[in-house]
Short mmCIF file of C-alpha atoms in Angstrom, two decimals:
data_model
loop_
_atom_site.label_atom_id
_atom_site.label_comp_id
_atom_site.label_asym_id
_atom_site.label_seq_id
_atom_site.Cartn_x
_atom_site.Cartn_y
_atom_site.Cartn_z
CA GLU A 1 30.39 -2.27 -5.79
CA LYS A 2 31.55 -5.29 -8.01
CA ARG A 3 31.23 -8.77 -7.46
CA PRO A 4 34.05 -11.29 -7.76
CA GLU A 5 34.15 -13.72 -10.89
CA TYR A 6 31.97 -15.90 -10.35
CA ASP A 7 33.24 -19.43 -8.42
CA GLY A 8 30.84 -21.70 -9.98
CA ARG A 9 29.48 -22.46 -6.29
CA SER A 10 27.48 -19.95 -4.81
CA PRO A 11 24.10 -18.86 -5.52
CA LEU A 12 23.41 -16.76 -7.76
CA CYS A 13 19.63 -16.54 -6.55
CA LEU A 14 18.09 -17.03 -3.32
CA ILE A 15 14.41 -17.46 -2.91
CA LEU A 16 12.96 -17.11 0.55
CA GLU A 17 10.10 -18.63 1.76
CA PRO A 18 8.29 -18.25 4.66
CA THR A 19 7.42 -22.25 5.29
CA ARG A 20 8.85 -25.27 4.52
CA GLU A 21 5.79 -26.35 2.32
CA LEU A 22 6.16 -23.38 -0.03
CA ALA A 23 9.76 -23.35 -0.34
CA GLU A 24 9.08 -27.40 -1.20
CA GLN A 25 6.55 -26.32 -3.77
CA VAL A 26 8.70 -23.76 -5.27
CA PHE A 27 11.52 -26.17 -5.71
CA LYS A 28 9.35 -28.62 -7.41
CA GLU A 29 8.24 -26.08 -9.94
CA ILE A 30 11.77 -25.33 -10.91
CA THR A 31 12.75 -28.86 -11.12
CA LYS A 32 9.91 -29.22 -13.78
CA PHE A 33 10.77 -26.36 -15.31
CA LYS A 34 14.36 -26.46 -15.81
CA LYS A 35 14.34 -30.65 -17.22
CA HIS A 36 14.02 -28.81 -20.35
CA LEU A 37 16.92 -26.46 -20.33
CA SER A 38 19.97 -28.26 -22.00
CA LEU A 39 22.44 -25.64 -21.37
CA PRO A 40 23.34 -24.15 -19.31
CA LYS A 41 22.89 -26.62 -16.41
CA VAL A 42 21.66 -25.31 -13.68
CA LYS A 43 21.64 -26.65 -10.11
CA HIS A 44 19.01 -25.70 -7.57
CA ALA A 45 18.80 -26.88 -3.63
CA LEU A 46 16.35 -27.07 -1.03
CA PHE A 47 17.28 -25.48 2.35
CA VAL A 48 14.91 -25.82 4.84
CA GLY A 49 15.24 -27.26 8.22
CA GLY A 50 14.47 -30.90 9.51
CA GLY A 51 16.55 -32.14 6.93
CA ASN A 52 20.36 -33.70 7.32
CA PHE A 53 22.33 -30.61 7.69
CA GLY A 54 25.70 -32.48 6.32
CA GLN A 55 24.04 -32.97 3.22
CA LEU A 56 23.15 -29.23 2.72
CA ILE A 57 26.48 -28.26 3.33
CA ARG A 58 27.56 -31.09 0.83
CA THR A 59 25.25 -29.76 -1.51
CA LEU A 60 26.63 -26.10 -1.43
CA LYS A 61 30.50 -27.54 -1.67
CA GLU A 62 29.35 -29.61 -4.95
CA GLY A 63 27.72 -25.80 -6.35
CA VAL A 64 24.49 -24.29 -6.43
CA GLN A 65 22.83 -21.45 -8.58
CA ILE A 66 19.68 -21.74 -7.54
CA ALA A 67 18.71 -21.91 -3.42
CA VAL A 68 15.61 -22.21 -2.04
CA GLY A 69 14.57 -22.31 1.76
CA THR A 70 13.32 -20.52 4.66
CA ILE A 71 15.23 -17.60 6.56
CA GLY A 72 16.21 -20.20 10.06
CA THR A 73 18.18 -22.76 7.56
CA VAL A 74 19.59 -20.03 5.04
CA LYS A 75 21.08 -17.67 8.02
CA SER A 76 22.50 -20.99 9.67
CA LEU A 77 23.95 -21.63 6.79
CA VAL A 78 25.29 -18.34 6.17
CA ASN A 79 26.58 -17.73 9.44
CA LYS A 80 28.61 -21.22 9.63
CA ASN A 81 30.06 -19.55 6.20
CA GLN A 82 28.75 -22.44 4.48
CA LEU A 83 26.41 -20.13 2.50
CA ARG A 84 28.30 -17.57 0.61
CA MET A 85 26.26 -14.75 -0.92
CA LYS A 86 29.13 -12.61 -2.79
CA HIS A 87 27.15 -14.03 -6.29
CA CYS A 88 24.32 -13.77 -5.45
CA ARG A 89 22.40 -11.59 -8.27
CA PHE A 90 18.89 -12.31 -7.49
CA PHE A 91 17.15 -11.88 -3.79
CA VAL A 92 13.49 -13.19 -3.85
CA LEU A 93 11.14 -12.47 -0.85
CA ASP A 94 8.31 -14.33 -1.43
CA GLU A 95 5.18 -13.77 0.49
CA ALA A 96 7.09 -11.22 1.90
CA ASP A 97 4.26 -10.23 4.55
CA GLN A 98 4.48 -13.64 6.11
CA LEU A 99 8.36 -13.68 6.24
CA ILE A 100 8.19 -10.44 8.19
CA ARG A 101 5.16 -11.71 10.33
CA ASP A 102 6.82 -14.81 11.29
CA ASN A 103 10.33 -13.72 11.54
CA GLY A 104 10.67 -9.66 11.83
CA ASP A 105 12.80 -8.36 8.86
CA LYS A 106 16.19 -8.41 10.59
CA ASP A 107 16.99 -11.72 9.62
CA ILE A 108 15.97 -10.97 6.10
CA VAL A 109 17.77 -7.19 6.11
CA ALA A 110 20.89 -8.92 7.69
CA LEU A 111 20.74 -11.69 4.29
CA TYR A 112 20.61 -8.88 2.01
CA ASN A 113 23.51 -6.89 3.68
CA GLN A 114 25.51 -10.10 2.77
CA ILE A 115 24.80 -9.62 -1.23
CA ILE A 116 27.20 -7.19 -3.09
CA LYS A 117 24.91 -4.57 -4.35
CA ALA A 118 26.39 -4.27 -7.88
CA PRO A 119 24.14 -2.76 -10.96
CA ASP A 120 22.86 -6.33 -11.92
CA THR A 121 21.50 -7.17 -8.20
CA GLN A 122 17.47 -7.67 -8.89
CA VAL A 123 15.36 -7.64 -5.50
CA VAL A 124 11.92 -8.83 -5.80
CA VAL A 125 9.37 -8.56 -3.02
CA SER A 126 6.04 -10.25 -3.78
CA SER A 127 2.41 -10.23 -1.28
CA ALA A 128 -0.27 -9.98 -1.24
CA THR A 129 0.01 -6.95 1.38
CA LEU A 130 2.11 -4.69 -0.82
CA HIS A 131 0.99 -1.26 1.02
CA SER A 132 1.80 -2.64 4.34
CA LYS A 133 4.08 -0.27 6.46
CA GLU A 134 6.04 -3.23 7.44
CA ILE A 135 6.25 -4.19 3.49
CA LEU A 136 6.88 -0.49 2.40
CA SER A 137 9.52 -0.17 5.41
CA LEU A 138 11.54 -3.10 4.49
CA ALA A 139 11.58 -2.04 0.73
CA ASP A 140 12.65 1.01 1.42
CA ARG A 141 15.52 -0.44 2.81
CA ILE A 142 16.46 -3.30 0.67
CA THR A 143 15.51 -2.07 -3.22
CA CYS A 144 17.02 0.63 -5.23
CA ASN A 145 14.46 2.87 -7.45
CA PRO A 146 11.75 0.16 -7.37
CA THR A 147 9.04 -0.46 -9.77
CA TRP A 148 6.09 -1.32 -8.52
CA VAL A 149 3.44 -3.71 -9.48
CA ASP A 150 0.35 -3.85 -8.09
CA LEU A 151 -2.51 -5.92 -9.61
CA LYS A 152 -4.49 -5.53 -6.50
CA GLY A 153 -8.47 -4.90 -8.23
CA LYS A 154 -6.88 -5.27 -11.63
CA ASP A 155 -8.13 -7.71 -14.28
CA SER A 156 -5.14 -7.09 -16.65
CA VAL A 157 -1.18 -6.24 -16.07
CA PRO A 158 -0.13 -2.70 -16.25
CA GLU A 159 1.35 -1.46 -19.05
CA THR A 160 4.81 -0.82 -17.16
CA VAL A 161 5.35 -4.69 -17.45
CA ASP A 162 6.99 -6.13 -20.47
CA HIS A 163 5.80 -10.14 -20.98
CA VAL A 164 8.44 -12.39 -22.43
CA PHE A 165 6.82 -15.52 -23.90
CA VAL A 166 9.31 -18.50 -25.05
CA LYS A 167 7.76 -21.52 -25.81
CA ILE A 168 9.51 -24.82 -24.93
CA ASP A 169 8.84 -28.29 -26.69
CA PRO A 170 9.29 -30.78 -23.87
CA LYS A 171 10.05 -33.52 -26.54
CA ARG A 172 12.33 -31.68 -28.50
CA LYS A 173 15.68 -33.24 -28.47
CA LYS A 174 18.41 -30.19 -28.95
#
């Protein structure tokens, strides 16, 4: 499939976390990293329960490229047609084993099904238990030609992984 032209508001990346605390942690790390980027400006937002739902909707209307959140809140926003997944290129499941254990995989698959599957769509599933039956089953349903990176018991990264390193001097102005 082909994605429609980017509208500047819909998330390009969705990162799902199993808990509010993990979502907040990832959000803070993105905040630290992006302050060293001059262009393009990257807007990111945190979508977790317990906050002002109206503010979440206003944030989405202003535009967000990276959405970090918990399944319940993200699902609610998608179901209310406030968070649109048609431009999402990166679908990230952090601590996937815990996401499945706490929520089952039905909601994960439902969110994934909102994404237009274009050739540049990337799905990242991270888990301490990558080889569990539940993770393998989910990966079968939401990935195409996956590359497995298994670091269990390894002191180094496999040869199949390429590293890219970009040194950013936070004091240097552009």
